[in-house]
Tab-separated table of C-alpha atoms in Angstrom:
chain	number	residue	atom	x	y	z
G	1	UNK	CA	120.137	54.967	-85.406
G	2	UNK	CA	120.468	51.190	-84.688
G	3	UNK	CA	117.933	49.061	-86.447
G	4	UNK	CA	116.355	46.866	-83.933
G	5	UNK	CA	116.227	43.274	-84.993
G	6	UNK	CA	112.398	41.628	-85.665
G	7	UNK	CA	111.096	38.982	-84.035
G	8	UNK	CA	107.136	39.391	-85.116
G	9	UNK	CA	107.146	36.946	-87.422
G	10	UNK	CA	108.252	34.453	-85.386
G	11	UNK	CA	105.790	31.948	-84.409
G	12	UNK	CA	107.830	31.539	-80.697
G	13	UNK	CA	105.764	33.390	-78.159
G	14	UNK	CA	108.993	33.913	-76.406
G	15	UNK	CA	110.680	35.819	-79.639
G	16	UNK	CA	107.163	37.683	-79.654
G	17	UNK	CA	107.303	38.314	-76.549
G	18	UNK	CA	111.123	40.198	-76.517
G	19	UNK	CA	109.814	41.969	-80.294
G	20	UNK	CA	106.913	43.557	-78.273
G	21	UNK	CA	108.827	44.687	-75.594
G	22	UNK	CA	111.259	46.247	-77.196
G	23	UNK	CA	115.023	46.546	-75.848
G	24	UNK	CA	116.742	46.256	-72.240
G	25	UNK	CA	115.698	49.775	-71.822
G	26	UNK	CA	111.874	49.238	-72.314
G	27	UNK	CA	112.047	46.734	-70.062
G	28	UNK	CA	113.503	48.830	-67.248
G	29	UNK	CA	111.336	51.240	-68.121
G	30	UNK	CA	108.536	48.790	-67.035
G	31	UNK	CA	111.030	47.963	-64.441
G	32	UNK	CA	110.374	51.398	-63.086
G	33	UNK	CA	106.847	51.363	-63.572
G	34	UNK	CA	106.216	48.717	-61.553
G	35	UNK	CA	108.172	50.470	-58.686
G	36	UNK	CA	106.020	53.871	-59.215
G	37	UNK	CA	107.724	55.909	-61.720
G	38	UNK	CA	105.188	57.673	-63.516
G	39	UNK	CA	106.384	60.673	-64.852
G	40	UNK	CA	109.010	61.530	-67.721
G	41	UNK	CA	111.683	62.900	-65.019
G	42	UNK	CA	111.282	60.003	-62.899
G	43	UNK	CA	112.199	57.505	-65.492
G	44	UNK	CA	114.869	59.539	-66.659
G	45	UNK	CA	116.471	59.793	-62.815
G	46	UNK	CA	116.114	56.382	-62.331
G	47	UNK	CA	117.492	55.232	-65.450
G	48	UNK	CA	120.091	57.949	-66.294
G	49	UNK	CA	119.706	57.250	-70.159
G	50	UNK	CA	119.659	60.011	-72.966
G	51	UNK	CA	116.445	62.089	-73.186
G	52	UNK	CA	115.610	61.131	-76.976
G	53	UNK	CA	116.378	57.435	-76.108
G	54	UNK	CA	114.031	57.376	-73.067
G	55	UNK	CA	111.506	59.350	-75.248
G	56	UNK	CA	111.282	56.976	-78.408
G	57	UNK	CA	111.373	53.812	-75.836
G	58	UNK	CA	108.289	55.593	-74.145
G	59	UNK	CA	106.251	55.844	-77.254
G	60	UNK	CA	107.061	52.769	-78.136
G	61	UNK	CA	105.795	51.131	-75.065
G	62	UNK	CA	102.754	53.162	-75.510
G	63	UNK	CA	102.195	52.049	-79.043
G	64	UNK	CA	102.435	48.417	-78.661
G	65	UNK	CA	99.978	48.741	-75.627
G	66	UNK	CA	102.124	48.269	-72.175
G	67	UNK	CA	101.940	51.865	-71.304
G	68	UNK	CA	99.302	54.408	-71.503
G	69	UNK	CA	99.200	58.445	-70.801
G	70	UNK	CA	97.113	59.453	-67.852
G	71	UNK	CA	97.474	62.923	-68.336
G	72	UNK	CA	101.448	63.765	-68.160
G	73	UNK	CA	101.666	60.055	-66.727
G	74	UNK	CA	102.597	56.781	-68.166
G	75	UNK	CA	101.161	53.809	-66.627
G	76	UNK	CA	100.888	50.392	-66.909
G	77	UNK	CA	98.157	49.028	-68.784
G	78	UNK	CA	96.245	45.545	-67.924
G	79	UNK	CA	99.019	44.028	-70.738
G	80	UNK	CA	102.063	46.017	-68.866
G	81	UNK	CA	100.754	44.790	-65.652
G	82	UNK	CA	101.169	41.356	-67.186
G	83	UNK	CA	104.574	41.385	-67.644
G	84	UNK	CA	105.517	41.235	-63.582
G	85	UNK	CA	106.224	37.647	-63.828
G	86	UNK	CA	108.670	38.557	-66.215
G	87	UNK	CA	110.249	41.230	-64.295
G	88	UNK	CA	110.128	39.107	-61.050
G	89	UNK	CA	111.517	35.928	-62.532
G	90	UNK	CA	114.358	38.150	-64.103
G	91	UNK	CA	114.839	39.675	-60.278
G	92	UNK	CA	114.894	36.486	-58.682
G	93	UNK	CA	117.602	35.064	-61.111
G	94	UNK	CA	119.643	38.147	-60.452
G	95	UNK	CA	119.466	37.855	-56.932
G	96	UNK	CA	120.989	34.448	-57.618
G	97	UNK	CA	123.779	34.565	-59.605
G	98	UNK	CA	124.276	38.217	-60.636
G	99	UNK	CA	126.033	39.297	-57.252
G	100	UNK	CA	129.329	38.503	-55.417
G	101	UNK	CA	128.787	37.344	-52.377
G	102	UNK	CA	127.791	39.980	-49.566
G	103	UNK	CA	127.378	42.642	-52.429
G	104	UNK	CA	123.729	44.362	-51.211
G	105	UNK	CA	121.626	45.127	-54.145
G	106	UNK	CA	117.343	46.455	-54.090
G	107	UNK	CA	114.769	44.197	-52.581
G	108	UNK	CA	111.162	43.419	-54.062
G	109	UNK	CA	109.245	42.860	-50.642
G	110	UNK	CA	105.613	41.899	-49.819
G	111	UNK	CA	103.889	45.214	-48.705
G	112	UNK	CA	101.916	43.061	-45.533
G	113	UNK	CA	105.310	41.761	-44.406
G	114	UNK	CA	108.381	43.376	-45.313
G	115	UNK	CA	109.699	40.005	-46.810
G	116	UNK	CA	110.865	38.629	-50.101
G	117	UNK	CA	108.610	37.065	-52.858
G	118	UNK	CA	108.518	33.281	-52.974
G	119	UNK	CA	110.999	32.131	-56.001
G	120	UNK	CA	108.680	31.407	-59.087
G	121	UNK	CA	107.681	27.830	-59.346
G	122	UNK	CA	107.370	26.641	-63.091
G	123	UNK	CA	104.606	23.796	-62.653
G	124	UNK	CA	102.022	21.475	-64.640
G	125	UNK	CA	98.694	21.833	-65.115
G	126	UNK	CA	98.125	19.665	-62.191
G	127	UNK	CA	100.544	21.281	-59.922
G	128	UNK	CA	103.103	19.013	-59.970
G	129	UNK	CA	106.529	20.929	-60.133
G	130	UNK	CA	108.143	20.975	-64.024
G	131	UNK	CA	111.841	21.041	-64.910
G	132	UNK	CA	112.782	21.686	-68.266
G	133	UNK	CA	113.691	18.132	-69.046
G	134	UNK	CA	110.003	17.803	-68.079
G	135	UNK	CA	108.746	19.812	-71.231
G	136	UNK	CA	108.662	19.737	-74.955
G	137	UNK	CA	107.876	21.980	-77.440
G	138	UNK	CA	105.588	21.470	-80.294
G	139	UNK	CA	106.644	23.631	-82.906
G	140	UNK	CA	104.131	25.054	-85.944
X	1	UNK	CA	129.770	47.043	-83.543
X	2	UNK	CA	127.251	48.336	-81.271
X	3	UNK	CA	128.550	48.870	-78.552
X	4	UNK	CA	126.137	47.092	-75.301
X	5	UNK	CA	124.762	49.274	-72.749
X	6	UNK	CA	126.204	48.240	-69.444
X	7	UNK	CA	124.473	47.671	-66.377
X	8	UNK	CA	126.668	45.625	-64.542
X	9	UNK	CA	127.267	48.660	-61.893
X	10	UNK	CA	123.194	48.275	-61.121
X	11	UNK	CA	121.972	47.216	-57.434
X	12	UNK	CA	118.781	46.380	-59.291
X	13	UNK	CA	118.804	42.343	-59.936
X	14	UNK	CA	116.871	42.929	-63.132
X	15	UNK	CA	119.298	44.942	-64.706
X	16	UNK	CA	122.209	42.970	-63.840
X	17	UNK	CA	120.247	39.864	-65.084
X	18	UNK	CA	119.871	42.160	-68.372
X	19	UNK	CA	123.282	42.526	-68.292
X	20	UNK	CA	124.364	38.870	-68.172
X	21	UNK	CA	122.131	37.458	-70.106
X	22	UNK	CA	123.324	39.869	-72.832
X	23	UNK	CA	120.767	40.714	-75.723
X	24	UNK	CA	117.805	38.925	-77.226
X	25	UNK	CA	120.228	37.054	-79.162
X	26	UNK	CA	121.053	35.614	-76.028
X	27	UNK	CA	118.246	34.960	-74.850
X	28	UNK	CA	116.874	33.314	-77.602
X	29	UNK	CA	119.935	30.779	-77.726
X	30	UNK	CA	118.973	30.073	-74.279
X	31	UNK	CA	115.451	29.552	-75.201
X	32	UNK	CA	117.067	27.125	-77.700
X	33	UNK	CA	118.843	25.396	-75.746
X	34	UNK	CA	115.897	24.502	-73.620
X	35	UNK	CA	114.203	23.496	-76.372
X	36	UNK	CA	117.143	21.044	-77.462
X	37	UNK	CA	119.690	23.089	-79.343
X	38	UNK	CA	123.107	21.813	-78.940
X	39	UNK	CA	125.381	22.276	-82.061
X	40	UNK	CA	126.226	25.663	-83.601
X	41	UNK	CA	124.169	24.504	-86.263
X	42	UNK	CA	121.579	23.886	-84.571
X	43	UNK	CA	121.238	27.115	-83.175
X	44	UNK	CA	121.920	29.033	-86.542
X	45	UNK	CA	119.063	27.365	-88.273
X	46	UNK	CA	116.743	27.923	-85.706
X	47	UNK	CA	117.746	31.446	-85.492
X	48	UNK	CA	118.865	32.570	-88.841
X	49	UNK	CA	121.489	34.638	-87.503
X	50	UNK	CA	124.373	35.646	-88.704
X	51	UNK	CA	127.490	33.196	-87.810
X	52	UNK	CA	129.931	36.439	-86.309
X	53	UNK	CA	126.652	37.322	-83.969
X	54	UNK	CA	125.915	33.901	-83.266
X	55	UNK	CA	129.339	32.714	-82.244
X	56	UNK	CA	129.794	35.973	-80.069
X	57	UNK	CA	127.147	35.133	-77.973
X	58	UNK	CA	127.684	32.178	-77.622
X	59	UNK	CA	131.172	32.904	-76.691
X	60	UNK	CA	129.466	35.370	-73.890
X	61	UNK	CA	127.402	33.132	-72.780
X	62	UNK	CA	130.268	31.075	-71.979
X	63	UNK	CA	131.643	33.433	-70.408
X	64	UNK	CA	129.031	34.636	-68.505
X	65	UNK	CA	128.299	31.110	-67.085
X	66	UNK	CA	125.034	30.590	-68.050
X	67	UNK	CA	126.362	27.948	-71.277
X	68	UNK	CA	129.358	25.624	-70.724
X	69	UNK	CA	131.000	23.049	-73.110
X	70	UNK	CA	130.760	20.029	-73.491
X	71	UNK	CA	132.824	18.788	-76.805
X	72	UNK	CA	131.833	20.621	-79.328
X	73	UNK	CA	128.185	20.988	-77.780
X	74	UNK	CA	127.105	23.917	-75.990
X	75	UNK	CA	125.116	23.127	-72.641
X	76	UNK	CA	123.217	24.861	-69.805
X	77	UNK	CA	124.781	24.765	-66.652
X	78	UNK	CA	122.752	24.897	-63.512
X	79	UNK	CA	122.910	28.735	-63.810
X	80	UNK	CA	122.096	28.755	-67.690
X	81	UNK	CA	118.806	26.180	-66.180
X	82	UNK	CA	118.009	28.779	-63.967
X	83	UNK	CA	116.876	31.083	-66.589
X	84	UNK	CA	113.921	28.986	-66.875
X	85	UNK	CA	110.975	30.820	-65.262
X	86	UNK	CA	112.092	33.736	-67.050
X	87	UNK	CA	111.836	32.188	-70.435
X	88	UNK	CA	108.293	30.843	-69.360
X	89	UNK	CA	107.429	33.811	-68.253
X	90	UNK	CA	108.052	35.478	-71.915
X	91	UNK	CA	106.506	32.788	-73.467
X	92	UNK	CA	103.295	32.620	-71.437
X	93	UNK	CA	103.049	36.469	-71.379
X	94	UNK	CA	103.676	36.309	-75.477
X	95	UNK	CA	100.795	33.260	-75.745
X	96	UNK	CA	98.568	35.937	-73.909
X	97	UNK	CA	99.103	39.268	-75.435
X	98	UNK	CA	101.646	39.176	-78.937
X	99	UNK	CA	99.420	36.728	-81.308
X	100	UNK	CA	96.338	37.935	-83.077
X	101	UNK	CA	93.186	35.944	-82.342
X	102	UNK	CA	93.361	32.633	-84.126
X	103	UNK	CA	97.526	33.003	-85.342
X	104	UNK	CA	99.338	29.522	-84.461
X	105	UNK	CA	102.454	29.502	-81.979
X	106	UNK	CA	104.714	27.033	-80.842
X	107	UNK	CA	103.328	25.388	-77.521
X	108	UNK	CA	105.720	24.462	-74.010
X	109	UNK	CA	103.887	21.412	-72.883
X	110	UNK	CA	104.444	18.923	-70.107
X	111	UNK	CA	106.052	15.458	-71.686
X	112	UNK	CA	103.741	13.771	-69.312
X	113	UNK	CA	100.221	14.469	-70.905
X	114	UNK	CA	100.877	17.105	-73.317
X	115	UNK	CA	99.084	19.889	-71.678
X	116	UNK	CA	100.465	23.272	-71.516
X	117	UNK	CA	101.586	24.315	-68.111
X	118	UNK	CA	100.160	26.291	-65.380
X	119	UNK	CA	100.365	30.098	-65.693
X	120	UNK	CA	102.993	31.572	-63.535
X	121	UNK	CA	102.148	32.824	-60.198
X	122	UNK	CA	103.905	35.529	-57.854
X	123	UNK	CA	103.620	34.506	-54.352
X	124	UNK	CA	104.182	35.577	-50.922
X	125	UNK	CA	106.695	33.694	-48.416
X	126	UNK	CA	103.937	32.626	-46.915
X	127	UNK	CA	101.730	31.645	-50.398
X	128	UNK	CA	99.113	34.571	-50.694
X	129	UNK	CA	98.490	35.269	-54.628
X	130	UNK	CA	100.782	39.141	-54.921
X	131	UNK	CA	99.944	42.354	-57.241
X	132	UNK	CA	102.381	44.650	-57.918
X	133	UNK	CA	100.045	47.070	-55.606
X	134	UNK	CA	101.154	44.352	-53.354
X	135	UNK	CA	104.964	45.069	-53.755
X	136	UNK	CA	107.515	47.590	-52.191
X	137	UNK	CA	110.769	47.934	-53.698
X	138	UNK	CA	113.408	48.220	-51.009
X	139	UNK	CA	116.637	50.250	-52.838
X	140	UNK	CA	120.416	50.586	-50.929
């Protein structure tokens, strides 16, 4: 058994952020939640992993609050739900840089329209559009 | 050594973006680097990793693109700066749900006037507000 390394006493929401989710796996398992896996098979189809690895990830995910059982189910919860900026900005970097040219890979679409999400905009609190040479961090 | 799950063979962007980006480690150098990180020292201190880990993913990261060279500094390239929304898309989900009421974090702000930024948004082509409800996932 690997031990996972900690990040939950970090005062960096970002190192928080990857402690709560877990590993790569729990985060395709949200992956997959998000597309309408609900159901232990269908998470193990999609993501072809080991049975005791997709069940440990799975309680996980339950016990730090971004999954919940609906009867045999597992669904996102209002926090889960949260993460699809995540999952989309991840997506949308992929798209960019993570394929040869004229390889074909899955599409997010809009339901209404059948077409691609806008790319995420990172912007102030007056809407003005932020790069990161815009920002600074104020540490604790 | 641990060997990495792979899933460079994925048509899913997120798990090829999982893939390249590498493991929290990674992603947590990028976050540093973002946040001003340039030296190898200045990335152990923040992190408190061990130097074999550290310089191996750093050493993927170069690889991989998304950190380049530059003497003996280690930069973004436009790739690495593309990473962006999905590191303030951690953070911001972290500032929501991965603190207890009242616990202190580290805050992104605009270097303008010092206010945090806008909350991501997932958008439409055409600039509707989107759900996942509102989502289809097209696969090959």
């Amino acid at each position: 058994m690997v031990k996972r390394t900690r990040f939950d006493g970090e005062s960096c929401p970002v190192a928080r952020s990857v402690d709560a989710v877990g590993d790569w796996w729990s985060l395709l398992i949200v992956r997959d939640a998000f597309d309408g896996s609900r159901r232990f098979g269908d998470f193990q189809r999609s993501l072809g992993v080991a049975k005791n690895i997709l069940s440990s990830r799975l309680r996980e995910l339950v016990d730090s609050g971004i999954l919940e059982h609906a009867g045999h189910d597992y669904v996102l919860t209002a926090k889960g739900e949260a993460l699809f900026p995540v999952i989309v900005a991840l997506r949308q970097w992929g798209e960019a840089y993570a394929f040869a040219s004229g390889e074909d890979h899955s599409l997010l679409l809009d339901r209404r329209d059948h077409q691609p999400l806008r790319p995420l905009e990172v912007r102030a609190a007056d809407g003005r559009p932020i790069t990161p040479a815009d920002t600074e961090v104020r540490k604790l």
